[in-house]
Structure formats: structure tokens, C-alpha cells
Coordinates of C-alpha atoms in Angstrom, one line a residue:
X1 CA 10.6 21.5 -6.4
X2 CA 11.1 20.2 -3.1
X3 CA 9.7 22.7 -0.9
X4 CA 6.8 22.4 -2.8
X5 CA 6.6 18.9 -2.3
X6 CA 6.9 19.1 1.2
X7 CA 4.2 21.7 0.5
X8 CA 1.9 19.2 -1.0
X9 CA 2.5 16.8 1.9
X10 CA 1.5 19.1 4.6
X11 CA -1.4 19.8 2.6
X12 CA -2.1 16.1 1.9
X13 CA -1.9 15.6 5.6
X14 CA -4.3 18.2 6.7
X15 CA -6.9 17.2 4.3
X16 CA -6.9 13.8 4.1
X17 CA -8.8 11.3 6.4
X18 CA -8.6 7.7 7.9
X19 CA -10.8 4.6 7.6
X20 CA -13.0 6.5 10.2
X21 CA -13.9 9.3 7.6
X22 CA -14.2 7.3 4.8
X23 CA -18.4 6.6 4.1
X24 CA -18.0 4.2 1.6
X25 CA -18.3 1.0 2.7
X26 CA -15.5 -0.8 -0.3
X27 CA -12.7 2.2 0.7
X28 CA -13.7 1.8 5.0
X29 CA -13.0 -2.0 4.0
X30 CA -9.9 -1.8 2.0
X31 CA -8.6 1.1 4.6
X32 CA -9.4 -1.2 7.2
X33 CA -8.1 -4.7 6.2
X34 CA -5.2 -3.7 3.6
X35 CA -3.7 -0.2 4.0
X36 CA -3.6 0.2 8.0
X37 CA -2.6 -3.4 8.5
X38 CA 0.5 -3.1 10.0
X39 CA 1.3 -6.2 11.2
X40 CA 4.0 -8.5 10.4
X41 CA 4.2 -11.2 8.0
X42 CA 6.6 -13.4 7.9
X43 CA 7.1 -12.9 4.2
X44 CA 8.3 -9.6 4.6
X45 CA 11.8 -11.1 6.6
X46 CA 13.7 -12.4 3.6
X47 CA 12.8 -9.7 1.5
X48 CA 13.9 -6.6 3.9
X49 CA 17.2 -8.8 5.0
X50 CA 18.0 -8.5 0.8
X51 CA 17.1 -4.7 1.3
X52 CA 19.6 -5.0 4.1
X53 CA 22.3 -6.2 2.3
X54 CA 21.9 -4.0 -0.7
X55 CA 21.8 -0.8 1.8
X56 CA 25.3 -2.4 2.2
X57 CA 26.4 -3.3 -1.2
X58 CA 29.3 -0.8 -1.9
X59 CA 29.5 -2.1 -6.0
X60 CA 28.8 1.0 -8.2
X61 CA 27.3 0.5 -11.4
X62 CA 26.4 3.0 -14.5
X63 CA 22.6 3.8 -14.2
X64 CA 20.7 4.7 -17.6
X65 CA 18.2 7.1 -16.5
X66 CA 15.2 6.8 -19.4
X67 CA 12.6 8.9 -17.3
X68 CA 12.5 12.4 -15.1
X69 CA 15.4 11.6 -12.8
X70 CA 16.2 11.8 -9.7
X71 CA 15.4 14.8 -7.4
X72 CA 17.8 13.9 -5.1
X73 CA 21.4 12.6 -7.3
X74 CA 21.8 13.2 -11.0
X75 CA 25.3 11.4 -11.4
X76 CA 24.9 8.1 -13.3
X77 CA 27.6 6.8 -11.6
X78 CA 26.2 5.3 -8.4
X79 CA 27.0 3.0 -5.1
X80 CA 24.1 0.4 -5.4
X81 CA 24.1 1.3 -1.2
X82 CA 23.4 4.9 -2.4
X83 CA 20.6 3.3 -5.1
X84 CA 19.1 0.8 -2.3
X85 CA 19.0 4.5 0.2
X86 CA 17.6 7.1 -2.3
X87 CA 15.4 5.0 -4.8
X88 CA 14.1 2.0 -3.4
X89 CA 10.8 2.1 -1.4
X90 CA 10.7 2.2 2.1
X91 CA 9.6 -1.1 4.0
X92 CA 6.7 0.7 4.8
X93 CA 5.4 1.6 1.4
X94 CA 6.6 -2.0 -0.3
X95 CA 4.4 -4.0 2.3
X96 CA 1.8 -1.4 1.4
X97 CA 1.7 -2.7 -2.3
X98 CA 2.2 -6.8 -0.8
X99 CA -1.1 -6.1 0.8
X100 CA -2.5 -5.0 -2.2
X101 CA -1.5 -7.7 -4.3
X102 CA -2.4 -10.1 -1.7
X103 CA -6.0 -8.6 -1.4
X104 CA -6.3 -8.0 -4.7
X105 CA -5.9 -11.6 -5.9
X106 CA -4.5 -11.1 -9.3
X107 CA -3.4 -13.8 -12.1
X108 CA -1.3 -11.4 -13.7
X109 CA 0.8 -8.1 -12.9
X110 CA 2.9 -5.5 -14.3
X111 CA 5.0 -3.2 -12.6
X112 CA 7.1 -0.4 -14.8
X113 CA 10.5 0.3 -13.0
X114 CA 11.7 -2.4 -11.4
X115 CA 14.8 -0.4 -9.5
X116 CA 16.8 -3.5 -7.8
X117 CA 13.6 -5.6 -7.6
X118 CA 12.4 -5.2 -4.2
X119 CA 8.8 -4.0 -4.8
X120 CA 9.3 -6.7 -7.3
X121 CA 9.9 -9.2 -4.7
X122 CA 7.0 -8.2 -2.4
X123 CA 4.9 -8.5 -5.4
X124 CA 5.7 -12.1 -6.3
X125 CA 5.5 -13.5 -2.5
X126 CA 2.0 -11.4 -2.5
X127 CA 1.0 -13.8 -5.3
X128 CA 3.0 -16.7 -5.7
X129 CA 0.6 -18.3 -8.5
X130 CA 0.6 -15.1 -10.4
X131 CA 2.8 -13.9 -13.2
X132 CA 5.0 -11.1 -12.5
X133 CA 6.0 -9.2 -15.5
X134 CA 8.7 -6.2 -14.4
X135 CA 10.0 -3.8 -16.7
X136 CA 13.1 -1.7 -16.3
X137 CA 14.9 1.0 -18.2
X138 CA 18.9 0.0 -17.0
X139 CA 20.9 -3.1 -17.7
X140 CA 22.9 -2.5 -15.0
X141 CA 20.1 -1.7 -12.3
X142 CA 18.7 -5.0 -13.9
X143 CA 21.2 -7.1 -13.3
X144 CA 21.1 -6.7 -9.7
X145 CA 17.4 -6.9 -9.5
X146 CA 17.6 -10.4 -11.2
X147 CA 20.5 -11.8 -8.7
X148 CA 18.3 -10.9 -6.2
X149 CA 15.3 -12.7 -7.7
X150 CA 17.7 -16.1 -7.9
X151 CA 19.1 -15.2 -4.1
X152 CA 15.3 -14.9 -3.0
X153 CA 14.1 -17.9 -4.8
X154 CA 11.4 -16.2 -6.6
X155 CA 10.4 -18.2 -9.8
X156 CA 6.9 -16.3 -11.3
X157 CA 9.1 -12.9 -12.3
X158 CA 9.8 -12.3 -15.5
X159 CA 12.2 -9.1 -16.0
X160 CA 12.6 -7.2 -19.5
X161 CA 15.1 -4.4 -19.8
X162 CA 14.3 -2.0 -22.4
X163 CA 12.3 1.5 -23.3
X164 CA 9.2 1.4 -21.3
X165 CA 7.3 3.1 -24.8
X166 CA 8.4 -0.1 -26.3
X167 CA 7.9 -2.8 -24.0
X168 CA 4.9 -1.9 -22.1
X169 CA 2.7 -1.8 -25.3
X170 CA 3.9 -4.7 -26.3
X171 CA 3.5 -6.0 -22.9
X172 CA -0.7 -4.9 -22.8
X173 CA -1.1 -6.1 -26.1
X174 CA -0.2 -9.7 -25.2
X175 CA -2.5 -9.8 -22.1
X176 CA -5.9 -10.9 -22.1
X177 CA -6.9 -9.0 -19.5
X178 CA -4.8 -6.5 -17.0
X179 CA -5.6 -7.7 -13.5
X180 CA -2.7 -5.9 -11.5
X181 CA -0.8 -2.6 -13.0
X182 CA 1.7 -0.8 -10.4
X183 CA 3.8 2.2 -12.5
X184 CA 7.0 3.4 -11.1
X185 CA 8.2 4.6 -14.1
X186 CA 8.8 8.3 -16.5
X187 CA 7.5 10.3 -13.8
X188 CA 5.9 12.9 -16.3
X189 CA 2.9 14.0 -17.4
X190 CA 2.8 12.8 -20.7
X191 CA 4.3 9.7 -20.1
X192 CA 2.1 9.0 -17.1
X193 CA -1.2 9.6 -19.1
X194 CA 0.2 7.5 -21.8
X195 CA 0.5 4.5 -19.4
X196 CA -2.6 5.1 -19.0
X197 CA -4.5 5.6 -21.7
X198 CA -2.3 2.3 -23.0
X199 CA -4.0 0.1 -20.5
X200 CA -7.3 1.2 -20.8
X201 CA -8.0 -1.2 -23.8
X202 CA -7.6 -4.1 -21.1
X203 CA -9.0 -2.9 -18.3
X204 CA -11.7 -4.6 -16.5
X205 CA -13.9 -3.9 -13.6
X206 CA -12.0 -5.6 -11.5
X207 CA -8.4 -4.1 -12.4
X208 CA -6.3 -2.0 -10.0
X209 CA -4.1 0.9 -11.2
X210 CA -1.2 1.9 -9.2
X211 CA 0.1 5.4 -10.1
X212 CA 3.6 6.1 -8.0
X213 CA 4.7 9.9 -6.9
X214 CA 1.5 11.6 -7.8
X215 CA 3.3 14.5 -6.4
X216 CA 6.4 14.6 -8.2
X217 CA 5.8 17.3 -10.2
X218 CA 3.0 19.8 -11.5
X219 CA 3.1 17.6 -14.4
X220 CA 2.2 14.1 -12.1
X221 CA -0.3 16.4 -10.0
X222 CA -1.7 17.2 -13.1
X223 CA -1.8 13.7 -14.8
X224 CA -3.1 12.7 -11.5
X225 CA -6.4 14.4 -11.9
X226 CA -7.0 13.7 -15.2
X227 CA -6.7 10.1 -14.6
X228 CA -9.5 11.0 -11.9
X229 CA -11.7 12.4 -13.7
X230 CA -11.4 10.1 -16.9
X231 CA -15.3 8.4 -17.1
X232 CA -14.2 5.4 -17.1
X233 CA -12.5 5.6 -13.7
X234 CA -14.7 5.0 -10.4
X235 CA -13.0 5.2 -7.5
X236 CA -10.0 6.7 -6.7
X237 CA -7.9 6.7 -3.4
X238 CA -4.4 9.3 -3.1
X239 CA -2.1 8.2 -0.1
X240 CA 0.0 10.9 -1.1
X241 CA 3.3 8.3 -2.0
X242 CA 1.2 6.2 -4.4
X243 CA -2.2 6.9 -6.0
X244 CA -5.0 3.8 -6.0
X245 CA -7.8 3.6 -9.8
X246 CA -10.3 1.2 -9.8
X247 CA -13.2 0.8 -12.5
X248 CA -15.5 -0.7 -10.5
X249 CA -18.8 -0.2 -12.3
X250 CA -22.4 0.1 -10.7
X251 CA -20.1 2.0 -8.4
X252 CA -20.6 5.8 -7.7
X253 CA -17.7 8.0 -8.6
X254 CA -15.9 8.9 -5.9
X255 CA -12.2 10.3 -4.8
X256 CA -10.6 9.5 -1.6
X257 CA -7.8 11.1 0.4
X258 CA -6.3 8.7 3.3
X259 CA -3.6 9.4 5.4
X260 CA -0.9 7.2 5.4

């Protein structure tokens, strides 16, 4: 499984373009403005030195593992250093999805698997005025998520612990509208396509989709494209890690590959 996705990633790499391959003038925008900005923001600081001290955090707590797993540890029994090393994402990818929020401009968002809370984090100082809904599968993981949330001063997160089958419909069903949707969670196919098919009902043109490790499996790879080519999707843009659906309508249908 993991020479193949290494497999994947070469192949991603070779194929893929940048913001000066890309002929549509929305994607050459968001390439340009969002996903290659790489500079620093001053809301990143307190948020990677809480990273910091988690990378550092020798506690070990039981972790309840509701989804595909790990493919790099399978004991439950875990360091939350080890947790902060394996499972969190990278500073890199996290400022990624804070530029997206930001951008994006939502009122509301949901992300599905909150880990210990630091994608959570960059989410709620993307969009201070928005409500943050985060959803996550262990207590324990939870718990440390939430302290961080008080240490960081974050006050528009909400945090449910629970099965994501239970909690996201219910979630979707109390929501107007779904402006903001980033899913970190059961990385399988048929629980990816059923987050999916879930939000559809509140989708609107100007929703974003955020599918994690498209290339987890055969199974994500495969949920992946049929996500692309459902008709109700427009626009789609795979940066490898993380996989971008819009339903922009008047818009042509179109898939992108960037590097990143």
C-alpha cells in the first residue's frame, strides 16, 4: 500500500501542472492568490507554537480508531508526541486549508476528524466570524483538541465526539446551507461517497468540498473520481494530499491537477 502510494505521487507529480498551465481563468486565480501563497501570516505563530508543544507532549492516551486506520501505527495506545508526528497535518498543508477558508469567506464550516484540533485551529482564525463545527471519532484525542482550543483562545468551535454516520447527518440536516465542508475522516470508499452524497442536499453554487487523502487507497482513488464525475460537480482541482469540488454552475466542467 505504500509503495503504491509513493507510486501515485510520482505520477501525480509528473502529470500535474502549476498556475502557469492552468487556462481557466477561476483555477489560474485561486492557484495564484491561495494555493502558492506562501507567505507568512502572523496567524499561523500561535497555532504552529501549540503544534510545537504537542510534538513534545509525552502524555499517552487510548485512541478509538472508528475509520481505516493508520498506515503507519496500528497500536491504540499512543504518545500524543507520536499523534502530533504521524497524524496531524503538516504546517504546510494546514496553512493550505487557512487560505482556503480565508478566500473562501464562509459563515459556516464542518470539518470531520478533528485529530488534536490543529487544522481546527487554522480554520477558526481563517474565519473568526464563522461557525466552526468539528467532529471527531475519540474522547480521548478530543480532549486534547479542546484544551487546545481554550489555550488558543478560539471561541467559534464547536467540537462533537461521536460516530461520524451519526453526527454528520445530523449535523447537514440542521444547516441551512453548507458553505465550507473539509473531511478528514473514514478514509474509505463507501464512507467517502457517503459524505458526499449526504451534503449534496445543501450544497450550493458557491460551496467548497474538501476531500483529504484522495490517494489512500484504491478505494479513495476510486471515490475520488466518482465524486468527479458526479453532474452536479464543476470543477475539480487534486493537489495530491487533499482534493478541491466546487459546483459552480454556468461553469464548464473541468478537472485540474496542480502541483503542490
Amino acid at each position: 500500500m505504500v509503495l503504491q502510494f509513493f507510486a501515485d505521487y510520482l505520477k501525480h507529480q509528473f502529470t500535474a501542472k502549476t498556475r502557469h498551465g492552468t487556462h481557466s481563468p477561476f483555477v489560474y486565480k485561486l492557484a495564484d492568490e491561495v494555493i502558492y501563497d506562501f507567505s507568512v501570516k502572523n496567524e499561523y505563530k500561535a497555532i504552529e507554537a501549540q503544534r510545537k508543544k504537542l510534538l513534545n507532549d509525552q502524555r499517552v492516551i487510548t485512541v478509538t480508531d472508528l475509520g481505516a486506520g493508520s498506515h503507519l501505527n496500528k497500536n491504540r495506545t499512543k504518545k500524543i508526541s507520536q499523534i502530533a508526528k504521524n497524524a496531524l497535518k503538516s504546517p504546510r498543508l494546514a496553512q493550505l486549508i487557512y487560505r482556503l477558508a480565508a478566500n473562501h469567506g464562509p459563515s459556516n464550516m464542518i470539518e470531520l476528524g478533528t485529530c488534536l484540533g490543529i487544522t481546527s485551529a487554522y480554520l477558526s482564525k481563517a474565519q473568526p466570524n464563522a461557525d466552526v463545527l468539528t467532529i471527531e471519532g475519540c474522547s480521548q484525542t478530543a480532549e486534547v483538541a479542546h484544551q487546545n482550543f481554550k489555550e488558543l483562545n478560539l471561541q467559534n468551535i464547536e467540537l462533537q465526539v461521536g460516530n461520524f454516520n451519526d453526527l454528520l447527518p445530523k449535523a447537514i440536516e440542521e444547516s441551512t446551507q453548507l458553505d465550507f465542508v473539509y473531511i478528514d475522516g473514514n478514509h474509505t470508499k463507501e464512507a467517502t461517497l457517503n459524505y458526499f452524497n449526504w451534503c449534496l442536499p445543501k450544497i450550493t453554487e458557491n460551496s467548497l468540498l474538501i476531500f483529504d487523502d484522495i490517494y489512500w487507497s484504491e478505494g479513495m482513488k476510486q471515490a475520488w473520481q466518482e465524486i468527479k464525475n458526479h453532474p452536479d460537480v464543476t470543477v475539480t482541482v487534486d493537489l495530491f494530499w487533499i482534493g478541491l469540488v466546487y459546483f459552480k454552475k454556468g461553469q464548464a466542467k473541468e478537472h485540474f491537477k496542480l502541483k503542490f
